[in-house]
Amino acid sequence: VIASNFPVVLASVAGHLLKGIGVTEASAFHAVESLIGGAVANMRETLPDDALTGPVMRGDAETVGKHMRALRPHPDAAEVYRVLSAAAVEIAQRRGVDPKKLAALAGMLRPVEDN
């Protein structure tokens, strides 16, 4: 289910978020499909840990913070973002990303009741 159903759920969530900011349904889901296709293509070439890209892999707390603020009106999507970003921090640790940057990210990504 995690590998087969949840990517579809994530695509739906992402597409509906884009629709919420005025992107047409067709354009939103085309964009999401393109992004997911790129991630899958990367995994065809290497292991998932090595295929991960994005703000957590860069240790980019500023971008993660912007994403979290943008998702505040969407608490369910914000929680999905938080949990999956925390998992990405674990991958980034294994990949040797700067521990100080990852500690800052981990602090941002704690559950609300822990902050």
PDB file of C-alpha atoms in Angstrom:
ATOM      1  CA  VAL A   1       0.000   0.000   0.000  1.00  0.00           C
ATOM      2  CA  ILE A   2       2.786   2.440   0.861  1.00  0.00           C
ATOM      3  CA  ALA A   3       4.481   1.902  -2.502  1.00  0.00           C
ATOM      4  CA  SER A   4       1.407   1.372  -4.670  1.00  0.00           C
ATOM      5  CA  ASN A   5      -1.527   3.363  -3.277  1.00  0.00           C
ATOM      6  CA  PHE A   6       0.096   6.221  -1.417  1.00  0.00           C
ATOM      7  CA  PRO A   7       1.907   7.710  -4.434  1.00  0.00           C
ATOM      8  CA  VAL A   8      -1.535   8.084  -6.026  1.00  0.00           C
ATOM      9  CA  VAL A   9      -2.843   9.730  -2.850  1.00  0.00           C
ATOM     10  CA  LEU A  10       0.152  12.086  -2.803  1.00  0.00           C
ATOM     11  CA  ALA A  11      -0.469  12.979  -6.450  1.00  0.00           C
ATOM     12  CA  SER A  12      -4.084  13.767  -5.650  1.00  0.00           C
ATOM     13  CA  VAL A  13      -3.182  15.912  -2.638  1.00  0.00           C
ATOM     14  CA  ALA A  14      -0.536  17.816  -4.605  1.00  0.00           C
ATOM     15  CA  GLY A  15      -2.841  18.318  -7.574  1.00  0.00           C
ATOM     16  CA  HIS A  16      -5.662  19.638  -5.413  1.00  0.00           C
ATOM     17  CA  LEU A  17      -3.283  22.029  -3.645  1.00  0.00           C
ATOM     18  CA  LEU A  18      -2.252  23.404  -7.043  1.00  0.00           C
ATOM     19  CA  LYS A  19      -5.899  23.712  -8.086  1.00  0.00           C
ATOM     20  CA  GLY A  20      -6.473  25.651  -4.869  1.00  0.00           C
ATOM     21  CA  ILE A  21      -4.068  28.347  -6.043  1.00  0.00           C
ATOM     22  CA  GLY A  22      -5.721  28.653  -9.434  1.00  0.00           C
ATOM     23  CA  VAL A  23      -3.883  26.106 -11.573  1.00  0.00           C
ATOM     24  CA  THR A  24      -6.279  24.295 -13.900  1.00  0.00           C
ATOM     25  CA  GLU A  25      -6.980  20.671 -13.072  1.00  0.00           C
ATOM     26  CA  ALA A  26      -5.313  19.415 -16.251  1.00  0.00           C
ATOM     27  CA  SER A  27      -2.211  21.549 -15.699  1.00  0.00           C
ATOM     28  CA  ALA A  28      -2.018  20.645 -12.013  1.00  0.00           C
ATOM     29  CA  PHE A  29      -2.113  16.925 -12.581  1.00  0.00           C
ATOM     30  CA  HIS A  30       0.230  17.150 -15.570  1.00  0.00           C
ATOM     31  CA  ALA A  31       2.762  18.970 -13.379  1.00  0.00           C
ATOM     32  CA  VAL A  32       2.392  16.416 -10.597  1.00  0.00           C
ATOM     33  CA  GLU A  33       2.716  13.524 -13.034  1.00  0.00           C
ATOM     34  CA  SER A  34       5.902  15.061 -14.427  1.00  0.00           C
ATOM     35  CA  LEU A  35       7.422  15.438 -10.961  1.00  0.00           C
ATOM     36  CA  ILE A  36       6.518  11.908  -9.918  1.00  0.00           C
ATOM     37  CA  GLY A  37       7.797  10.585 -13.239  1.00  0.00           C
ATOM     38  CA  GLY A  38      11.129  12.292 -12.625  1.00  0.00           C
ATOM     39  CA  ALA A  39      11.408  10.732  -9.181  1.00  0.00           C
ATOM     40  CA  VAL A  40      10.595   7.281 -10.549  1.00  0.00           C
ATOM     41  CA  ALA A  41      13.128   7.741 -13.357  1.00  0.00           C
ATOM     42  CA  ASN A  42      15.784   8.620 -10.772  1.00  0.00           C
ATOM     43  CA  MET A  43      14.963   5.455  -8.814  1.00  0.00           C
ATOM     44  CA  ARG A  44      15.365   3.374 -11.954  1.00  0.00           C
ATOM     45  CA  GLU A  45      18.964   4.565 -12.094  1.00  0.00           C
ATOM     46  CA  THR A  46      19.901   4.249  -8.414  1.00  0.00           C
ATOM     47  CA  LEU A  47      18.644   3.268  -4.963  1.00  0.00           C
ATOM     48  CA  PRO A  48      15.869   5.379  -3.427  1.00  0.00           C
ATOM     49  CA  ASP A  49      18.150   6.942  -0.802  1.00  0.00           C
ATOM     50  CA  ASP A  50      20.467   8.102  -3.592  1.00  0.00           C
ATOM     51  CA  ALA A  51      17.587   9.316  -5.770  1.00  0.00           C
ATOM     52  CA  LEU A  52      16.161  11.725  -3.190  1.00  0.00           C
ATOM     53  CA  THR A  53      16.486  15.406  -4.086  1.00  0.00           C
ATOM     54  CA  GLY A  54      14.885  18.569  -2.755  1.00  0.00           C
ATOM     55  CA  PRO A  55      15.166  21.028   0.099  1.00  0.00           C
ATOM     56  CA  VAL A  56      15.851  18.489   2.854  1.00  0.00           C
ATOM     57  CA  MET A  57      18.717  16.971   0.862  1.00  0.00           C
ATOM     58  CA  ARG A  58      20.133  20.483   0.457  1.00  0.00           C
ATOM     59  CA  GLY A  59      19.645  21.220   4.158  1.00  0.00           C
ATOM     60  CA  ASP A  60      17.475  24.146   3.060  1.00  0.00           C
ATOM     61  CA  ALA A  61      15.498  25.128   6.165  1.00  0.00           C
ATOM     62  CA  GLU A  62      14.314  28.369   4.555  1.00  0.00           C
ATOM     63  CA  THR A  63      12.480  26.546   1.762  1.00  0.00           C
ATOM     64  CA  VAL A  64      11.052  23.935   4.132  1.00  0.00           C
ATOM     65  CA  GLY A  65       9.774  26.773   6.337  1.00  0.00           C
ATOM     66  CA  LYS A  66       8.131  28.454   3.341  1.00  0.00           C
ATOM     67  CA  HIS A  67       6.452  25.198   2.388  1.00  0.00           C
ATOM     68  CA  MET A  68       5.185  24.664   5.931  1.00  0.00           C
ATOM     69  CA  ARG A  69       3.772  28.195   6.105  1.00  0.00           C
ATOM     70  CA  ALA A  70       2.073  27.771   2.729  1.00  0.00           C
ATOM     71  CA  LEU A  71       0.460  24.556   3.949  1.00  0.00           C
ATOM     72  CA  ARG A  72      -0.955  25.997   7.198  1.00  0.00           C
ATOM     73  CA  PRO A  73      -4.446  26.411   5.684  1.00  0.00           C
ATOM     74  CA  HIS A  74      -4.324  22.696   4.785  1.00  0.00           C
ATOM     75  CA  PRO A  75      -3.598  20.871   8.065  1.00  0.00           C
ATOM     76  CA  ASP A  76      -3.843  17.351   6.649  1.00  0.00           C
ATOM     77  CA  ALA A  77      -1.449  18.132   3.791  1.00  0.00           C
ATOM     78  CA  ALA A  78       0.816  19.968   6.243  1.00  0.00           C
ATOM     79  CA  GLU A  79       0.996  16.868   8.433  1.00  0.00           C
ATOM     80  CA  VAL A  80       1.824  14.657   5.444  1.00  0.00           C
ATOM     81  CA  TYR A  81       4.556  17.146   4.480  1.00  0.00           C
ATOM     82  CA  ARG A  82       5.928  17.173   8.028  1.00  0.00           C
ATOM     83  CA  VAL A  83       6.029  13.388   8.413  1.00  0.00           C
ATOM     84  CA  LEU A  84       7.549  12.715   4.989  1.00  0.00           C
ATOM     85  CA  SER A  85      10.074  15.529   5.390  1.00  0.00           C
ATOM     86  CA  ALA A  86      11.132  14.040   8.729  1.00  0.00           C
ATOM     87  CA  ALA A  87      11.668  10.732   6.920  1.00  0.00           C
ATOM     88  CA  ALA A  88      13.704  12.623   4.303  1.00  0.00           C
ATOM     89  CA  VAL A  89      15.889  13.992   7.130  1.00  0.00           C
ATOM     90  CA  GLU A  90      16.731  10.400   8.072  1.00  0.00           C
ATOM     91  CA  ILE A  91      17.720   9.661   4.474  1.00  0.00           C
ATOM     92  CA  ALA A  92      19.783  12.856   4.352  1.00  0.00           C
ATOM     93  CA  GLN A  93      21.591  11.772   7.527  1.00  0.00           C
ATOM     94  CA  ARG A  94      22.531   8.488   5.876  1.00  0.00           C
ATOM     95  CA  ARG A  95      23.741  10.442   2.844  1.00  0.00           C
ATOM     96  CA  GLY A  96      26.023  12.637   4.965  1.00  0.00           C
ATOM     97  CA  VAL A  97      24.238  15.990   4.713  1.00  0.00           C
ATOM     98  CA  ASP A  98      25.541  18.593   7.193  1.00  0.00           C
ATOM     99  CA  PRO A  99      24.348  17.477  10.670  1.00  0.00           C
ATOM    100  CA  LYS A 100      23.801  21.074  11.844  1.00  0.00           C
ATOM    101  CA  LYS A 101      21.483  21.786   8.929  1.00  0.00           C
ATOM    102  CA  LEU A 102      19.620  18.547   9.519  1.00  0.00           C
ATOM    103  CA  ALA A 103      19.259  19.280  13.247  1.00  0.00           C
ATOM    104  CA  ALA A 104      17.623  22.601  12.370  1.00  0.00           C
ATOM    105  CA  LEU A 105      15.281  20.839   9.965  1.00  0.00           C
ATOM    106  CA  ALA A 106      14.449  18.118  12.489  1.00  0.00           C
ATOM    107  CA  GLY A 107      13.516  20.805  15.010  1.00  0.00           C
ATOM    108  CA  MET A 108      11.166  22.440  12.525  1.00  0.00           C
ATOM    109  CA  LEU A 109       9.568  19.119  11.682  1.00  0.00           C
ATOM    110  CA  ARG A 110       8.691  17.946  15.184  1.00  0.00           C
ATOM    111  CA  PRO A 111       4.990  17.317  15.787  1.00  0.00           C
ATOM    112  CA  VAL A 112       3.172  20.472  16.886  1.00  0.00           C
ATOM    113  CA  GLU A 113       2.651  19.194  20.428  1.00  0.00           C
ATOM    114  CA  ASP A 114       6.452  18.822  20.736  1.00  0.00           C
ATOM    115  CA  ASN A 115       7.327  22.335  19.451  1.00  0.00           C
TER     116      ASN A 115
END
